[in-house]
Each structure stands twice: as C-alpha cells, then as structure tokens.
Amino acid sequence: MRIVCIGGGPAGLYFALLMKKQHPGHHVTVVERNRPFDTFGWGVVFSDATMQSMRQWDPATAATIEDAFNHWDDIELVFKGRKIRTTGHGFVGIGRKKMLNILQERCIELGVELVFETDVQGDQDFPDADLIISSDGVNSRIRHKYADVFKPDMVMRPNRYIWLGTDKRFDAFTFDFQRTEHGWFQAHVYRFDDNTSTFIVETTDDVFKAHGIDQMDQDQSIAFCEKLFAETLDGHRLMTNARHLRGSAWLNFGRLICDKWSHFNGNSHVVLMGDSAHTAHFAIGSGTKLAIDDAIELTRQFDLIGHDKASIPDVLEAYEEVRRVDVARIQNAARNAMEWFEVVGKRYADTLEPEQFMYSMLTRSQRISHENLRLRDKDWLEGYERWFAERAGVNPAPNGSVPPPMFTPFTIRGMTLKNRIVMSPMAMYSATDGLPDDFHLVHIGARAMGGAALVFPEMTCVSSDARITPGCLGLWNDEQAKAFKRMVDFVHHQTPAKIGIQIGHAGRKGATRVPWEGIDQPVREGGWPLISASALPYLKHSDMPRAMTREDMDRVLADFVSATERARDLGFDILELHAAHGYLLSSFLSPLTNLRDDEYGGSHENRARYPLEVFRAIRVVWPEEKPMSVRLSTHDWYEGGNTPEDAAIFAQMFKDAGADMIDCSSGQVVKEEQPVYGRLFQTPFSDKIRNEIQVPTIAVGAISEADHANSIIAAGRADLCAVARPHLADPAFVLHEAAKIGYDEQEWPKQYRSGRQQYVTNLQRAQQAAAPTGKA
C-alpha cells in the first residue's frame, strides 16, 4: 500500500514505523512542516500500560525511549504553606523533542520516507495514496475540509494556561497552588530529562484578566509567573519555546471529539489519528498516550484483517469501533480532572484543609479509588484515614484500628448516624390504599439490620391522588400511621439504624400502573385527576394534568403539612422533601415542565416559589432538633432544562429556608432525557453543591461497593452515600462490604454473629482460589 502520514507527531511517526516493520513492502511517507529533528514542546507523560504495548509492538523503540525516560513515583502538593508528599504513582516523562527524534530515527532505520519543511494543504496533495493518515494535530486542515463528514465537536474550556519550562530538576510530580488577591493559580510541574522540567501554569479566565495578563507580552507574563512561584522555583528561571505565539502565550484548552474518523475521498481513504480526532486534557497527561494507542490499534487491525488495499474499509471501521470506547473512557476521566482544576479556586482551595485537598486532587479523575491509593502508598492513606476519623469525632488509639471513611459517624442537628451509608428510597409498588404491610416491615427491617445507618421507605405520598401508582405508600390517615409505627419501632428497638421518611406528590406522573404491568402507562381504571405546574403530559399518551390553581396549591400544601405532622408523631428521625424526578414540586423547578406566566413561572425565584412555600410550611411543624433534606434533580439531561448550575441556585434557596442537606439525584424530569451514565456519574453534582453552597449532601447513582463510598466520603464529595439497587440484591450490603475490605469493627446483629466468621472464611477461600499459584 501507498501510505502517507500528514503530520510528524507521535501518532503519525509511530504508525509509520509500525506499518513498515509489520509489512516492509508498504511505501510509507511521513510529511512534516518542521525541519528534521526539530520540534516544539516540553515534556510528555506516559502510562505503564502504553509502554507495555510499545514493548510488545516494537521492542527497539520502546527500549530507546525507556533509556531516555525520567522515572518518578512521588506526587508533591504545595498548598497553604504545607508540602505533602505521597509515593507509588509510577510516572514516566520524556522530552517531546527527544521522543520525536527517537521515532524519526527508527522510521529512517526501517525505511520510512520522512519529508520535512513541507506544509501540506490537504489530502489532494497525494492523489496516489491508498491511505492518508491525518495526524496533523488539533487544527487539522483535513478534518476541517471534511467537517461535514467528520462532524467535529470542539469545546473551548474556560481556564487559561501557559506551557513553560525550567532548568530546576524536580524529583516529584509537583502541584503548586498559590493564592493572589484575585484568586488561585496552580502549576503542574514534572521533570522530563536530566536538566529540564515542564512547568504549566493555569488559572481561570476571571483571575487571568483581573491581573491584566491579557495585556502582557510573553516576557512580562513569564516574569509574573516567576514571581508568583518564586519559592518553588528557588531562584531558577522559567523558559518558553512558544515565541511564535502572539501576546502573552496563554491558551485555552479545546476538547475535541468527532462523530466519524474516516472518509473515502474518491481516490484515497482518509483517517483521523491523535489530536486531529480527539483531545484529552493535560490534567491526566493522556494526549500522547491516545496518539500512540491509536497507532497501535490501527496497525493491529491491519494485521488481523489484511495488509492490502481491499481491506482498508473494514480495517478503518474496526479501528474506530475499538478505539472510540477507550478514547471515551480516557476523555471522561480527563474531563473530570480538567473540571477539578477549573473549579478548584471556588470549590476546594479556600475551604478544604491540605490533607483533604490532597486526597481530592489525587482522586480528581475518579479513576483512582480509595483502595487504589492503598496499593500505591499504604502508609500515606492510613495516615489520612486517621486524620479523617479524628475530624469525624473518632479518637482511635495510636496503634489501634481506624475506621475507613464510610464507617465514620456523621451528625446533623440532633441525629448521629453510625456510618455514612443510606438505603435510598426505592418504590416497591406493593401497598394497598397507601397502607404499609408485612412486606414493607420486613423489607425495611432487613436493611436496617444489614448495617445501613439510615433507611428510607419509598416516597410516601401525602394524599391518595398524590400517588404514582395504586401500589404506592401513603401517609394521609390513621390506619397508615399505625402501620408505619410498627416499622419505626422495629428499626429503633431492634437495630442501631435511623429511619427517615421521604414525602412527595407524583403530579403529572401519577395514576400509572405498577411497573410490571406497564411502566409509566396510565391505569386502566380507578385513576384520578392529575395536577402539575403546567398542563403538559409526561408521555404523549399520558393523562393530561391541569395547571395548578391557588386553591390546588393550598390543598396540597395542607396535605404536606398533615403528612409531616403524622411523621413527626411517629418518631421518624429525618424528613426528606421530594422535589426531583419530574414529580409535582420538581415540575415547578424545571423550565421544561413549568411554562407558567404568573409569579410561579419564569425566573429561578418564581419557579422555586411554591416548592419553598411547601418546605417552609413543613419545617415549621417538623421538630427543630431533627434534620430535613431535599431531593433535587441536579441535571435534567435535556436541552433547555435545569443544569448543575441551576441546581446550585435552588440548593442555596433551600439551604436559606432551613434545609440541612441536599440529596443530589438527576434526571427523570422528561422522557426525552439523554443522561450520560458511568461510574459514580451523579457524584460530581453532589460535589458541586456541597463544596460551592457549603451544605451537606447525599450522593446517589452507581455507588455499589465500599471502595466507591470511601472515595466519595474521603474526598469530601458528599457526606452520605445513598445505595439503592445493591440493597435490593443484598439486604446485608453494609455488613458484607465491611467484611470484604477487612473492617472488623462493624457490628453485626447479635442473632447473626455466628454467621460472620463463616462469611469471612468464605471470602478468604475465594481470594486464595483466585490468587495465582506460581505453578506452570
């Protein structure tokens, strides 16, 4: 095949040498606009996984690169006059110029044609090529030419950064945070050769402009950074190799994804690779990794499918299918890390103590978990766990056991929880006329005995016409109250758990069948009239609600107050107001479901007016010493709907009205929603509200093991973790998770203690059976 790689960066060079090595008969050319053995840039960071792949595909190149690597294990934080260091992180760095020179030399050795000082205008310059690799970077001309095919999505991020270097030799990957009169700056620093370190300085656009850096030239900008980070630089100077950039040389990062990566132009197949196809923020140092992994995967597909022209379409299809998954995973982690640095000033730096700030920074991508940190640096993590436990009110003996973060107590108003795990309210659809029965008693009682510190029955409806389905729980009469009393008394007398009640009104999502008879489908008979903020059905064929009148509002508010008074008299420990998931109060908050033109529609204040009226009314009758929480949909996941920024505004309003905690869920407001699922996908919403609004939060969503909960709690992303479906599968979820992580202090019910040792023994046997034996 005739192969042309446009752009002599890591992607183009590495793919060229791999293809020539695998099939020497290919005619492979790399065209680069710079001079031979010349490039711009400082250092790049590699992962161990990428190096392992490079050793497999071309040991000679891998060995040469590894000889030039700088290895370091430590991360050091410079923050608020403190230096904190942790080890075991295993980074490798190399100068970008050095790496590209190694790849260029290997290309020449293998017979790849290198063409320098040639500014390619587009794929039309190579009409005889069978395959054209567009590895011409983030500003790719070829991608721009075929934008209607590739459909690039470029989002410019708000932070400003400048990529500098210094001749100071740093022995750890160093993060230095400095506060000025206008806000925070951070430096990302790592050594990549014997004499030089990369020194990236970053800040928000507001701080950048407040200091007048946008009016500075490069020399003035560099002098500003030298003064700001003088202590860390210790007399060393900062250097630039970006004299070709105008002004201060500060940039905005562009996050790029493309809908399609390949195209047949009539003569040649064109495929995007590296930064021309996707970008990942330097916060996790993954841009070069993605480029190398692209090159390896495309080569692998040619090996699998065939090194001939006829195979190219199938190869490109398979390449994109495989790589798109891994790129999305890396981009998601990079996005989390990038967003952490974008909000660090307003969310963490002013409020977190250095110890927790360090933990939050280390786990910013959500790829590094609590137990992963233990593998990296056991001593540091155990020291942090002790620090965290002491601040939670635990006083462990100097050489005694320390509870992991999820097993520390938490106090809010007059309620103290034994640990940080909540059994989330989950609809069981098994009541008759709102009445709890033996099923509900056993369901709630089993989870309370299973170790959860706080258990909730499902959303409890404040009137018969507030139900989602005929099978939903209610608290509007004495018979229901009597049945709930059994549940509350059992939890209080037989378990160490607390029990809460979540009250709500289904609104336009009411009068539907129980899910196993047709989820969200209107009841066939015995329905009731629906009300909502506006006359909009949930589904096209759903019953039409009427827009609430003032009379309706007064009646429903009275129902909430009455249910709260009953819950108070029953002895529930905490009350949660359900204002999420598209139910009645949520329908007022979201602009997707609130189209009113009166004082209850339009602005945030107007949309929150009625939910706040309800909240204030029930706060008056709920005991002062007992906490109240509010469940919010912190993201509507649909264009024009509420975003996390809107949710923070509402959270502040409820906090000001007396809410003690915000339960941070998302979605279910409109059926057309397009949520982005993933590991702990809703935790960032809790993180934002807790640390920007300064109100305790409950995190929910895809939290399914102790490692998840410990990571969330330890980082300060939430105060409690609500676990739903895992509690359905395992009533003793908390007891079992404690055993899995070796936490022996979790108390089991006295009746079940004899089963604990058997459970632990079985875990140990399973671990031993899974461990490698070392035998052939």
PDB file of C-alpha atoms in Angstrom, residues 202-401:
ATOM      1  CA  GLU A 202      -3.132  27.554  34.929  1.00  0.00           C
ATOM      2  CA  THR A 203      -5.900  29.794  36.242  1.00  0.00           C
ATOM      3  CA  THR A 204      -9.452  30.879  35.497  1.00  0.00           C
ATOM      4  CA  ASP A 205     -10.234  33.472  32.865  1.00  0.00           C
ATOM      5  CA  ASP A 206     -11.515  35.901  35.507  1.00  0.00           C
ATOM      6  CA  VAL A 207      -8.293  35.742  37.512  1.00  0.00           C
ATOM      7  CA  PHE A 208      -6.216  35.923  34.329  1.00  0.00           C
ATOM      8  CA  LYS A 209      -7.919  39.160  33.307  1.00  0.00           C
ATOM      9  CA  ALA A 210      -8.038  40.625  36.810  1.00  0.00           C
ATOM     10  CA  HIS A 211      -4.241  40.535  36.883  1.00  0.00           C
ATOM     11  CA  GLY A 212      -4.059  42.129  33.431  1.00  0.00           C
ATOM     12  CA  ILE A 213      -2.167  39.171  31.957  1.00  0.00           C
ATOM     13  CA  ASP A 214      -4.202  39.518  28.768  1.00  0.00           C
ATOM     14  CA  GLN A 215      -2.423  42.859  28.260  1.00  0.00           C
ATOM     15  CA  MET A 216       1.078  41.469  28.856  1.00  0.00           C
ATOM     16  CA  ASP A 217       3.640  40.224  26.352  1.00  0.00           C
ATOM     17  CA  GLN A 218       5.371  36.863  26.883  1.00  0.00           C
ATOM     18  CA  ASP A 219       8.306  38.231  28.847  1.00  0.00           C
ATOM     19  CA  GLN A 220       6.006  40.106  31.225  1.00  0.00           C
ATOM     20  CA  SER A 221       3.802  37.044  31.597  1.00  0.00           C
ATOM     21  CA  ILE A 222       6.772  34.813  32.390  1.00  0.00           C
ATOM     22  CA  ALA A 223       8.107  37.351  34.913  1.00  0.00           C
ATOM     23  CA  PHE A 224       4.680  37.336  36.606  1.00  0.00           C
ATOM     24  CA  CYS A 225       4.778  33.518  36.934  1.00  0.00           C
ATOM     25  CA  GLU A 226       8.375  33.556  38.206  1.00  0.00           C
ATOM     26  CA  LYS A 227       7.395  35.954  40.979  1.00  0.00           C
ATOM     27  CA  LEU A 228       4.234  34.022  41.852  1.00  0.00           C
ATOM     28  CA  PHE A 229       6.024  30.663  42.132  1.00  0.00           C
ATOM     29  CA  ALA A 230       9.355  32.038  43.366  1.00  0.00           C
ATOM     30  CA  GLU A 231       9.513  29.783  46.421  1.00  0.00           C
ATOM     31  CA  THR A 232       9.013  26.619  44.394  1.00  0.00           C
ATOM     32  CA  LEU A 233      11.400  27.756  41.621  1.00  0.00           C
ATOM     33  CA  ASP A 234      14.047  28.552  44.254  1.00  0.00           C
ATOM     34  CA  GLY A 235      15.951  31.029  42.074  1.00  0.00           C
ATOM     35  CA  HIS A 236      15.530  29.163  38.780  1.00  0.00           C
ATOM     36  CA  ARG A 237      14.068  30.856  35.728  1.00  0.00           C
ATOM     37  CA  LEU A 238      11.102  29.957  33.548  1.00  0.00           C
ATOM     38  CA  MET A 239      11.600  29.445  29.812  1.00  0.00           C
ATOM     39  CA  THR A 240       9.337  29.483  26.769  1.00  0.00           C
ATOM     40  CA  ASN A 241       9.622  27.840  23.368  1.00  0.00           C
ATOM     41  CA  ALA A 242       6.437  29.470  22.071  1.00  0.00           C
ATOM     42  CA  ARG A 243       7.891  32.681  20.662  1.00  0.00           C
ATOM     43  CA  HIS A 244       5.777  32.020  17.577  1.00  0.00           C
ATOM     44  CA  LEU A 245       2.638  32.787  19.634  1.00  0.00           C
ATOM     45  CA  ARG A 246       1.433  36.347  19.928  1.00  0.00           C
ATOM     46  CA  GLY A 247       0.643  38.206  23.124  1.00  0.00           C
ATOM     47  CA  SER A 248       1.072  36.554  26.492  1.00  0.00           C
ATOM     48  CA  ALA A 249       1.106  32.996  25.018  1.00  0.00           C
ATOM     49  CA  TRP A 250      -1.658  31.804  27.353  1.00  0.00           C
ATOM     50  CA  LEU A 251      -4.068  29.350  25.735  1.00  0.00           C
ATOM     51  CA  ASN A 252      -7.486  27.781  26.271  1.00  0.00           C
ATOM     52  CA  PHE A 253      -7.713  24.002  26.007  1.00  0.00           C
ATOM     53  CA  GLY A 254     -10.033  22.700  23.300  1.00  0.00           C
ATOM     54  CA  ARG A 255     -11.846  19.427  23.986  1.00  0.00           C
ATOM     55  CA  LEU A 256     -12.388  17.680  20.636  1.00  0.00           C
ATOM     56  CA  ILE A 257     -14.483  14.687  19.708  1.00  0.00           C
ATOM     57  CA  CYS A 258     -15.539  13.634  16.204  1.00  0.00           C
ATOM     58  CA  ASP A 259     -18.659  11.809  15.102  1.00  0.00           C
ATOM     59  CA  LYS A 260     -16.711   9.887  12.436  1.00  0.00           C
ATOM     60  CA  TRP A 261     -12.984   9.243  11.992  1.00  0.00           C
ATOM     61  CA  SER A 262     -12.586   8.061   8.384  1.00  0.00           C
ATOM     62  CA  HIS A 263     -13.644   9.054   4.856  1.00  0.00           C
ATOM     63  CA  PHE A 264     -13.056   7.918   1.242  1.00  0.00           C
ATOM     64  CA  ASN A 265     -12.297  10.986  -0.872  1.00  0.00           C
ATOM     65  CA  GLY A 266     -12.681   9.254  -4.245  1.00  0.00           C
ATOM     66  CA  ASN A 267      -9.012   8.304  -4.526  1.00  0.00           C
ATOM     67  CA  SER A 268      -7.782   7.599  -1.021  1.00  0.00           C
ATOM     68  CA  HIS A 269      -9.072   6.526   2.349  1.00  0.00           C
ATOM     69  CA  VAL A 270      -8.520   9.272   4.920  1.00  0.00           C
ATOM     70  CA  VAL A 271      -8.458   8.540   8.666  1.00  0.00           C
ATOM     71  CA  LEU A 272      -8.002  10.808  11.659  1.00  0.00           C
ATOM     72  CA  MET A 273      -5.480   9.915  14.322  1.00  0.00           C
ATOM     73  CA  GLY A 274      -4.241  11.540  17.529  1.00  0.00           C
ATOM     74  CA  ASP A 275      -5.173  15.139  18.261  1.00  0.00           C
ATOM     75  CA  SER A 276      -6.892  15.549  14.900  1.00  0.00           C
ATOM     76  CA  ALA A 277      -9.512  13.023  16.075  1.00  0.00           C
ATOM     77  CA  HIS A 278      -9.718  13.692  19.812  1.00  0.00           C
ATOM     78  CA  THR A 279      -8.072  15.587  22.643  1.00  0.00           C
ATOM     79  CA  ALA A 280      -7.690  14.859  26.333  1.00  0.00           C
ATOM     80  CA  HIS A 281      -6.677  17.466  28.878  1.00  0.00           C
ATOM     81  CA  PHE A 282      -3.131  17.556  30.231  1.00  0.00           C
ATOM     82  CA  ALA A 283      -4.537  17.194  33.761  1.00  0.00           C
ATOM     83  CA  ILE A 284      -4.055  13.434  33.364  1.00  0.00           C
ATOM     84  CA  GLY A 285      -1.294  13.636  30.742  1.00  0.00           C
ATOM     85  CA  SER A 286      -3.021  11.448  28.178  1.00  0.00           C
ATOM     86  CA  GLY A 287      -2.728  13.167  24.780  1.00  0.00           C
ATOM     87  CA  THR A 288       0.434  11.332  23.733  1.00  0.00           C
ATOM     88  CA  LYS A 289      -0.899   8.092  25.177  1.00  0.00           C
ATOM     89  CA  LEU A 290      -4.011   8.344  22.996  1.00  0.00           C
ATOM     90  CA  ALA A 291      -1.905   9.047  19.904  1.00  0.00           C
ATOM     91  CA  ILE A 292       0.344   6.024  20.480  1.00  0.00           C
ATOM     92  CA  ASP A 293      -2.621   3.779  21.270  1.00  0.00           C
ATOM     93  CA  ASP A 294      -4.334   4.943  18.040  1.00  0.00           C
ATOM     94  CA  ALA A 295      -1.278   3.938  16.029  1.00  0.00           C
ATOM     95  CA  ILE A 296      -1.064   0.537  17.705  1.00  0.00           C
ATOM     96  CA  GLU A 297      -4.746  -0.268  17.224  1.00  0.00           C
ATOM     97  CA  LEU A 298      -4.832   0.708  13.536  1.00  0.00           C
ATOM     98  CA  THR A 299      -1.750  -1.444  12.919  1.00  0.00           C
ATOM     99  CA  ARG A 300      -3.335  -4.313  14.842  1.00  0.00           C
ATOM    100  CA  GLN A 301      -6.440  -4.192  12.700  1.00  0.00           C
ATOM    101  CA  PHE A 302      -4.349  -4.388   9.521  1.00  0.00           C
ATOM    102  CA  ASP A 303      -2.612  -7.444  10.992  1.00  0.00           C
ATOM    103  CA  LEU A 304      -5.977  -9.035  11.774  1.00  0.00           C
ATOM    104  CA  ILE A 305      -7.876  -8.161   8.594  1.00  0.00           C
ATOM    105  CA  GLY A 306      -5.178  -7.839   5.931  1.00  0.00           C
ATOM    106  CA  HIS A 307      -2.368  -5.558   4.709  1.00  0.00           C
ATOM    107  CA  ASP A 308      -3.953  -4.831   1.326  1.00  0.00           C
ATOM    108  CA  LYS A 309      -5.998  -2.096  -0.302  1.00  0.00           C
ATOM    109  CA  ALA A 310      -9.216  -4.118  -0.341  1.00  0.00           C
ATOM    110  CA  SER A 311      -9.120  -4.494   3.448  1.00  0.00           C
ATOM    111  CA  ILE A 312      -8.847  -0.777   4.210  1.00  0.00           C
ATOM    112  CA  PRO A 313     -12.613  -0.079   4.680  1.00  0.00           C
ATOM    113  CA  ASP A 314     -13.042  -2.984   7.102  1.00  0.00           C
ATOM    114  CA  VAL A 315      -9.847  -2.062   8.943  1.00  0.00           C
ATOM    115  CA  LEU A 316     -10.927   1.536   9.433  1.00  0.00           C
ATOM    116  CA  GLU A 317     -14.378   0.506  10.629  1.00  0.00           C
ATOM    117  CA  ALA A 318     -12.923  -1.908  13.185  1.00  0.00           C
ATOM    118  CA  TYR A 319     -10.271   0.608  14.277  1.00  0.00           C
ATOM    119  CA  GLU A 320     -12.849   3.263  15.029  1.00  0.00           C
ATOM    120  CA  GLU A 321     -15.175   0.849  16.811  1.00  0.00           C
ATOM    121  CA  VAL A 322     -12.431  -0.326  19.172  1.00  0.00           C
ATOM    122  CA  ARG A 323     -10.712   2.981  19.781  1.00  0.00           C
ATOM    123  CA  ARG A 324     -13.857   5.010  20.297  1.00  0.00           C
ATOM    124  CA  VAL A 325     -14.599   3.099  23.518  1.00  0.00           C
ATOM    125  CA  ASP A 326     -11.162   3.594  25.058  1.00  0.00           C
ATOM    126  CA  VAL A 327     -10.943   7.214  23.943  1.00  0.00           C
ATOM    127  CA  ALA A 328     -14.326   7.938  25.537  1.00  0.00           C
ATOM    128  CA  ARG A 329     -13.129   6.367  28.781  1.00  0.00           C
ATOM    129  CA  ILE A 330      -9.943   8.441  28.816  1.00  0.00           C
ATOM    130  CA  GLN A 331     -11.779  11.610  27.808  1.00  0.00           C
ATOM    131  CA  ASN A 332     -14.297  11.124  30.625  1.00  0.00           C
ATOM    132  CA  ALA A 333     -11.507  10.754  33.165  1.00  0.00           C
ATOM    133  CA  ALA A 334      -9.671  13.724  31.648  1.00  0.00           C
ATOM    134  CA  ARG A 335     -12.870  15.774  31.785  1.00  0.00           C
ATOM    135  CA  ASN A 336     -13.276  15.042  35.494  1.00  0.00           C
ATOM    136  CA  ALA A 337      -9.663  16.003  36.164  1.00  0.00           C
ATOM    137  CA  MET A 338      -9.882  19.085  33.952  1.00  0.00           C
ATOM    138  CA  GLU A 339     -13.076  20.287  35.618  1.00  0.00           C
ATOM    139  CA  TRP A 340     -11.480  19.818  39.038  1.00  0.00           C
ATOM    140  CA  PHE A 341      -8.768  22.318  38.112  1.00  0.00           C
ATOM    141  CA  GLU A 342     -11.330  24.649  36.541  1.00  0.00           C
ATOM    142  CA  VAL A 343     -13.286  24.979  39.791  1.00  0.00           C
ATOM    143  CA  VAL A 344     -10.548  24.364  42.340  1.00  0.00           C
ATOM    144  CA  GLY A 345     -10.489  28.003  43.414  1.00  0.00           C
ATOM    145  CA  LYS A 346     -14.175  28.446  44.143  1.00  0.00           C
ATOM    146  CA  ARG A 347     -14.906  24.900  45.261  1.00  0.00           C
ATOM    147  CA  TYR A 348     -11.989  23.451  47.205  1.00  0.00           C
ATOM    148  CA  ALA A 349      -8.955  25.653  47.746  1.00  0.00           C
ATOM    149  CA  ASP A 350     -10.473  28.099  50.215  1.00  0.00           C
ATOM    150  CA  THR A 351     -12.390  25.541  52.286  1.00  0.00           C
ATOM    151  CA  LEU A 352     -10.580  22.189  52.349  1.00  0.00           C
ATOM    152  CA  GLU A 353      -7.706  21.537  54.705  1.00  0.00           C
ATOM    153  CA  PRO A 354      -4.454  20.476  52.985  1.00  0.00           C
ATOM    154  CA  GLU A 355      -4.913  16.789  53.873  1.00  0.00           C
ATOM    155  CA  GLN A 356      -8.345  16.520  52.274  1.00  0.00           C
ATOM    156  CA  PHE A 357      -7.349  18.805  49.416  1.00  0.00           C
ATOM    157  CA  MET A 358      -4.538  16.358  48.603  1.00  0.00           C
ATOM    158  CA  TYR A 359      -6.951  13.405  48.639  1.00  0.00           C
ATOM    159  CA  SER A 360      -9.414  15.268  46.432  1.00  0.00           C
ATOM    160  CA  MET A 361      -6.666  16.152  43.957  1.00  0.00           C
ATOM    161  CA  LEU A 362      -5.332  12.593  43.770  1.00  0.00           C
ATOM    162  CA  THR A 363      -8.803  11.185  43.037  1.00  0.00           C
ATOM    163  CA  ARG A 364      -9.960  14.028  40.774  1.00  0.00           C
ATOM    164  CA  SER A 365     -10.413  11.845  37.669  1.00  0.00           C
ATOM    165  CA  GLN A 366     -12.497   9.247  39.614  1.00  0.00           C
ATOM    166  CA  ARG A 367     -10.246   6.563  38.101  1.00  0.00           C
ATOM    167  CA  ILE A 368      -8.054   6.373  41.210  1.00  0.00           C
ATOM    168  CA  SER A 369     -10.080   4.992  44.107  1.00  0.00           C
ATOM    169  CA  HIS A 370      -9.551   4.633  47.827  1.00  0.00           C
ATOM    170  CA  GLU A 371      -8.176   1.098  47.647  1.00  0.00           C
ATOM    171  CA  ASN A 372      -6.046   2.003  44.646  1.00  0.00           C
ATOM    172  CA  LEU A 373      -4.406   4.658  46.801  1.00  0.00           C
ATOM    173  CA  ARG A 374      -3.769   1.975  49.418  1.00  0.00           C
ATOM    174  CA  LEU A 375      -1.900  -0.083  46.829  1.00  0.00           C
ATOM    175  CA  ARG A 376       0.146   2.950  45.839  1.00  0.00           C
ATOM    176  CA  ASP A 377       1.009   4.306  49.284  1.00  0.00           C
ATOM    177  CA  LYS A 378      -0.426   2.361  52.213  1.00  0.00           C
ATOM    178  CA  ASP A 379       1.287   4.475  54.865  1.00  0.00           C
ATOM    179  CA  TRP A 380       0.028   7.767  53.470  1.00  0.00           C
ATOM    180  CA  LEU A 381      -3.553   6.508  53.116  1.00  0.00           C
ATOM    181  CA  GLU A 382      -3.652   5.060  56.621  1.00  0.00           C
ATOM    182  CA  GLY A 383      -2.409   8.379  57.944  1.00  0.00           C
ATOM    183  CA  TYR A 384      -5.152  10.154  56.026  1.00  0.00           C
ATOM    184  CA  GLU A 385      -7.810   7.730  57.300  1.00  0.00           C
ATOM    185  CA  ARG A 386      -6.704   8.508  60.860  1.00  0.00           C
ATOM    186  CA  TRP A 387      -6.860  12.250  60.134  1.00  0.00           C
ATOM    187  CA  PHE A 388     -10.354  11.881  58.643  1.00  0.00           C
ATOM    188  CA  ALA A 389     -11.623   9.724  61.515  1.00  0.00           C
ATOM    189  CA  GLU A 390     -10.402  12.206  64.120  1.00  0.00           C
ATOM    190  CA  ARG A 391     -12.292  15.016  62.403  1.00  0.00           C
ATOM    191  CA  ALA A 392     -15.401  12.840  62.342  1.00  0.00           C
ATOM    192  CA  GLY A 393     -15.241  12.554  66.124  1.00  0.00           C
ATOM    193  CA  VAL A 394     -13.470   9.197  66.367  1.00  0.00           C
ATOM    194  CA  ASN A 395     -10.432   9.007  68.647  1.00  0.00           C
ATOM    195  CA  PRO A 396      -8.547   5.855  67.628  1.00  0.00           C
ATOM    196  CA  ALA A 397      -5.705   4.644  69.822  1.00  0.00           C
ATOM    197  CA  PRO A 398      -2.233   5.446  68.447  1.00  0.00           C
ATOM    198  CA  ASN A 399      -1.722   1.852  67.303  1.00  0.00           C
ATOM    199  CA  GLY A 400      -5.386   0.907  67.147  1.00  0.00           C
ATOM    200  CA  SER A 401      -7.631   0.229  64.180  1.00  0.00           C
TER     201      SER A 401
END
